[in-house]
């Protein structure tokens, strides 16, 4: 049994095999790979694309999805071991995981950080607890990483570069740029984008306003390790013009500064200085006719201008559609 918790757990050939399967499923969406199988989708946070794409994907392969959430009447869960459960939680994750394993063939988990203490949140307790206690494969539907999103992104890049005759991803300049947002957001997509770009052979530039916006070192280190294995490199830049220059891919995302995790009022005075990190036409003009994308949802004219998002070079809708196909491939692979 193998889980899908993080792309770092899988080799590039294994991930590419899933992407190839996803491309085949995109061309022929319906099948019976999940016939008679059920996946439990546990959402502790809101979702539009993830919930819809997993539900539809399971159905297209002959399976069934059961959507669970606290707002839908699910019991509050306890995730710490050895505690006296005299608080709000009615059920321990151990029981929940074991029981769901008796009913279902897979379990998907979506659980964002609490944004109070990064040293605690970085442990990814909810995802890891389900992976520990479940007797069936567990899929990360976004916690502190978002591997499904970035598989969809790589698939969209491969499709578009192939269509445009621009070759493979290897050696392309990939710019992951921080953007302004009126509140701090999860680092999950940024963590995954950094790692997947390095794993697939791109030269990666992480563009952020200042050192406080660097990502957790375990993801930086993993990306550096994969880049080195591919003969590429990871570069950190605070220089907008230099970072965008010659870029083949620009990926926009906002995230909170880890040193200010849980103290957003203090961070706000810093981030408000960097509204100019918005992805706009002037910056994109410095690139090598770069493709541009965002994971969505996205605040228009805050993170990216209308002109850029609505341009022919934006592949955000392709990326969003590909969530359906890559997740079908992941579920098929885990179902055996």
XYZ file of C-alpha atoms in Angstrom:
336
model
C 0.000 0.000 0.000
C 1.298 3.452 -0.872
C -0.080 6.895 -0.026
C 0.027 10.051 -2.149
C 1.047 12.628 0.445
C 3.809 14.533 -1.318
C 5.471 14.364 -4.740
C 8.826 14.101 -2.944
C 7.803 10.552 -2.000
C 7.618 9.522 -5.667
C 10.259 9.321 -8.388
C 10.065 11.447 -11.496
C 9.402 8.367 -13.701
C 6.548 7.315 -11.395
C 5.031 10.798 -11.501
C 5.466 10.956 -15.273
C 3.691 7.613 -15.616
C 0.724 9.136 -13.768
C 0.845 12.209 -15.991
C 0.871 10.015 -19.097
C -2.114 8.117 -17.695
C -3.842 11.430 -17.004
C -3.311 12.541 -20.610
C -4.869 9.302 -21.830
C -7.813 9.814 -19.488
C -8.229 13.371 -20.730
C -8.626 12.026 -24.251
C -10.980 9.256 -23.071
C -12.508 10.327 -19.741
C -14.660 7.333 -18.824
C -13.557 3.909 -17.611
C -14.006 1.267 -14.960
C -10.700 1.480 -13.071
C -12.573 2.342 -9.859
C -15.603 0.156 -10.460
C -17.042 -0.927 -7.126
C -14.592 1.288 -5.197
C -15.310 4.199 -2.859
C -13.167 7.129 -1.749
C -13.918 9.122 1.402
C -13.171 12.829 0.892
C -12.604 14.552 4.228
C -12.757 18.347 3.922
C -11.790 20.327 7.007
C -11.559 23.455 4.808
C -13.502 24.975 1.929
C -13.077 23.702 -1.602
C -14.414 24.287 -5.104
C -12.009 22.613 -7.559
C -10.746 19.835 -5.293
C -14.141 18.622 -4.123
C -15.689 18.762 -7.572
C -12.780 17.191 -9.441
C -12.372 14.270 -7.036
C -16.113 13.562 -6.953
C -16.501 13.764 -10.732
C -13.273 11.842 -11.310
C -14.339 8.930 -9.129
C -17.681 8.757 -10.939
C -16.051 8.871 -14.373
C -14.006 5.793 -13.436
C -17.012 3.911 -12.076
C -16.350 4.662 -8.403
C -18.184 6.573 -5.702
C -17.095 9.508 -3.520
C -18.379 10.175 -0.007
C -17.839 13.810 1.017
C -17.360 14.429 4.743
C -16.937 17.726 6.589
C -17.575 19.208 10.036
C -20.289 21.439 8.532
C -21.974 18.286 7.249
C -22.394 16.839 10.723
C -19.156 14.869 11.112
C -17.937 14.383 14.688
C -15.123 16.715 15.811
C -11.859 14.728 15.818
C -8.920 14.520 18.211
C -5.467 14.150 16.622
C -3.169 14.020 19.648
C -2.245 10.626 21.123
C -2.607 9.872 24.803
C -4.898 12.785 25.639
C -7.889 12.739 27.959
C -10.715 13.506 25.546
C -12.812 15.752 27.770
C -12.922 18.654 25.322
C -14.792 19.330 22.071
C -13.577 16.251 20.158
C -15.965 13.279 20.211
C -13.817 10.833 18.273
C -10.115 10.088 17.866
C -8.538 10.037 14.421
C -7.443 6.447 15.099
C -11.049 5.250 15.187
C -12.117 7.478 12.300
C -9.306 6.217 10.062
C -9.873 2.569 10.981
C -13.632 2.734 10.425
C -13.350 4.622 7.123
C -10.838 1.994 6.021
C -13.510 -0.678 6.562
C -15.992 1.269 4.413
C -13.796 2.825 1.724
C -10.891 1.953 -0.558
C -9.131 5.331 -0.276
C -9.260 8.429 1.913
C -8.607 12.006 0.775
C -7.648 14.644 3.351
C -7.856 18.451 3.099
C -6.711 20.256 6.242
C -5.050 23.674 6.249
C -2.667 24.907 8.953
C -4.172 26.711 11.927
C -1.901 29.728 11.289
C -0.865 29.963 14.937
C 2.452 28.143 15.310
C 4.436 26.997 12.300
C 6.561 24.601 14.348
C 3.337 22.746 15.124
C 1.636 23.196 11.757
C 4.697 21.973 9.838
C 4.208 18.550 11.464
C 1.121 18.090 9.256
C -0.503 16.123 12.080
C -3.905 15.538 10.512
C -2.602 14.140 7.223
C 0.084 12.075 8.906
C -2.344 10.718 11.494
C -4.667 9.405 8.789
C -1.709 7.938 6.912
C -0.535 6.271 10.122
C -3.844 4.736 11.168
C -5.647 4.111 7.869
C -5.520 0.662 6.316
C -6.147 2.080 2.830
C -4.231 4.624 0.696
C -4.461 8.276 1.764
C -4.357 11.191 -0.696
C -3.274 14.723 0.226
C -5.975 17.085 -1.076
C -3.977 20.043 0.362
C -2.495 20.444 3.784
C 0.925 22.120 4.006
C 1.679 20.846 0.509
C -0.634 20.448 -2.489
C 0.775 17.680 -4.714
C -2.375 17.208 -6.821
C -2.347 20.881 -7.833
C 1.230 20.784 -9.013
C 0.785 17.560 -10.947
C -1.989 19.387 -12.815
C 0.344 22.349 -13.358
C 3.128 20.209 -14.804
C 0.640 18.455 -17.052
C -0.597 21.824 -18.364
C 2.987 22.981 -18.977
C 3.888 19.801 -20.838
C 0.772 20.035 -22.994
C 1.339 23.663 -23.907
C 5.079 23.424 -24.559
C 4.482 20.381 -26.751
C 1.708 22.176 -28.633
C 3.888 25.264 -29.145
C 6.876 23.182 -30.229
C 8.992 24.444 -27.327
C 10.184 21.031 -26.206
C 10.467 19.441 -22.777
C 10.464 21.202 -19.422
C 14.124 20.403 -18.764
C 16.216 23.564 -18.677
C 13.279 25.971 -18.777
C 13.436 28.943 -16.398
C 10.625 28.618 -13.853
C 9.840 31.660 -11.701
C 7.770 31.108 -8.579
C 6.787 34.608 -7.551
C 5.257 35.760 -4.295
C 2.391 38.169 -4.832
C 0.513 40.533 -2.561
C -2.718 39.459 -0.874
C -4.600 41.350 1.857
C -4.182 38.414 4.228
C -1.564 35.692 4.717
C -2.198 32.397 2.976
C -1.006 28.799 3.277
C 2.439 28.027 1.834
C 1.201 24.680 0.455
C 1.057 25.508 -3.256
C 4.354 27.382 -3.138
C 6.052 24.448 -1.390
C 4.766 21.998 -3.972
C 5.449 24.263 -6.954
C 9.067 24.693 -5.907
C 9.592 20.944 -5.530
C 7.772 19.781 -8.658
C 9.521 22.340 -10.881
C 12.902 21.148 -9.621
C 11.948 17.481 -9.933
C 10.971 17.964 -13.569
C 14.288 19.521 -14.523
C 13.596 23.239 -14.597
C 15.918 25.978 -13.380
C 13.916 27.517 -10.554
C 13.919 31.081 -9.267
C 12.018 31.814 -6.074
C 11.124 35.509 -6.202
C 9.980 37.063 -2.932
C 10.186 40.541 -1.349
C 12.655 39.688 1.424
C 14.166 36.773 3.304
C 11.210 36.435 5.686
C 9.208 35.046 2.759
C 11.507 32.116 2.119
C 9.770 28.762 2.359
C 10.364 26.089 4.978
C 13.892 24.737 4.621
C 12.778 21.132 4.191
C 11.057 22.089 0.914
C 13.912 24.356 -0.144
C 16.347 21.521 0.550
C 14.249 18.950 -1.299
C 14.027 21.241 -4.323
C 17.785 21.872 -4.249
C 18.436 18.137 -4.049
C 16.198 17.393 -7.048
C 17.567 20.319 -9.041
C 21.118 19.104 -8.463
C 20.153 15.586 -9.551
C 18.889 17.077 -12.815
C 21.940 19.283 -13.329
C 19.899 22.407 -12.565
C 19.812 24.966 -9.788
C 17.550 26.806 -7.335
C 17.990 30.555 -7.030
C 16.411 32.976 -4.550
C 15.887 36.521 -5.777
C 14.403 39.726 -4.389
C 14.989 41.531 -7.703
C 11.830 41.593 -9.825
C 13.472 42.614 -13.084
C 16.268 40.071 -12.844
C 13.923 37.246 -11.864
C 11.477 37.791 -14.722
C 14.212 38.252 -17.317
C 14.188 35.304 -19.736
C 11.600 33.326 -17.777
C 9.752 30.538 -19.587
C 7.186 30.007 -16.826
C 5.809 32.394 -14.219
C 3.785 30.905 -11.387
C 2.072 33.382 -9.077
C 1.160 32.669 -5.467
C 0.815 34.551 -2.216
C 1.884 33.065 1.102
C 2.470 34.168 4.661
C 5.921 34.880 6.075
C 6.889 32.031 8.392
C 8.657 34.218 11.008
C 5.345 36.047 11.537
C 3.217 32.911 11.609
C 0.405 33.634 14.088
C 1.218 37.355 14.224
C -0.392 38.674 11.087
C -0.898 42.240 12.318
C 2.873 42.636 12.470
C 3.344 41.021 9.067
C 0.692 43.216 7.447
C 2.809 46.347 7.873
C 5.541 44.561 5.909
C 3.483 42.974 3.145
C 1.590 46.190 2.399
C 4.870 47.593 1.057
C 4.989 44.974 -1.700
C 1.775 45.402 -3.662
C 3.983 46.040 -6.698
C 4.830 42.307 -6.867
C 1.586 41.885 -8.839
C 2.071 39.952 -12.104
C 1.418 42.547 -14.808
C 2.093 43.200 -18.487
C 5.294 45.152 -17.838
C 6.866 42.283 -15.927
C 5.701 39.632 -18.402
C 7.275 41.648 -21.235
C 10.688 40.868 -19.692
C 10.147 37.109 -20.061
C 10.768 34.684 -22.888
C 7.088 34.831 -23.898
C 6.464 32.940 -20.675
C 3.470 30.843 -19.795
C 1.786 32.108 -16.646
C -0.547 30.468 -14.173
C -2.137 30.493 -10.740
C -3.686 27.654 -8.750
C -6.979 29.542 -8.132
C -8.893 31.051 -6.438
C -7.198 34.309 -7.394
C -7.968 37.927 -6.635
C -7.829 39.728 -9.967
C -5.805 42.939 -10.130
C -4.290 42.108 -6.748
C -2.198 39.064 -7.590
C -2.383 39.320 -11.381
C -3.852 41.891 -13.759
C -6.844 41.099 -15.947
C -4.710 41.590 -19.048
C -2.225 38.898 -17.989
C -4.742 36.413 -16.642
C -6.973 36.693 -19.705
C -4.064 36.475 -22.146
C -3.323 33.528 -24.421
C -0.226 32.717 -22.349
C -2.229 32.016 -19.184
C -2.804 28.293 -18.621
C -4.717 28.556 -15.321
C -7.902 27.066 -16.786
C -5.956 24.181 -18.332
C -4.286 23.596 -14.976
C -7.650 23.637 -13.197
C -9.150 21.168 -15.683
C -6.149 18.887 -15.313
C -6.887 18.471 -11.618
C -9.668 16.128 -12.727
C -7.407 14.017 -14.925
C -4.326 13.755 -12.704
C -6.431 12.860 -9.685
C -8.105 10.088 -11.649
C -4.633 8.787 -12.532
C -3.546 9.013 -8.882
C -6.637 7.182 -7.649
C -6.166 4.484 -10.284
C -2.511 4.030 -9.324
C -3.325 3.752 -5.621
C -6.269 1.420 -6.235
C -3.869 -1.002 -7.905
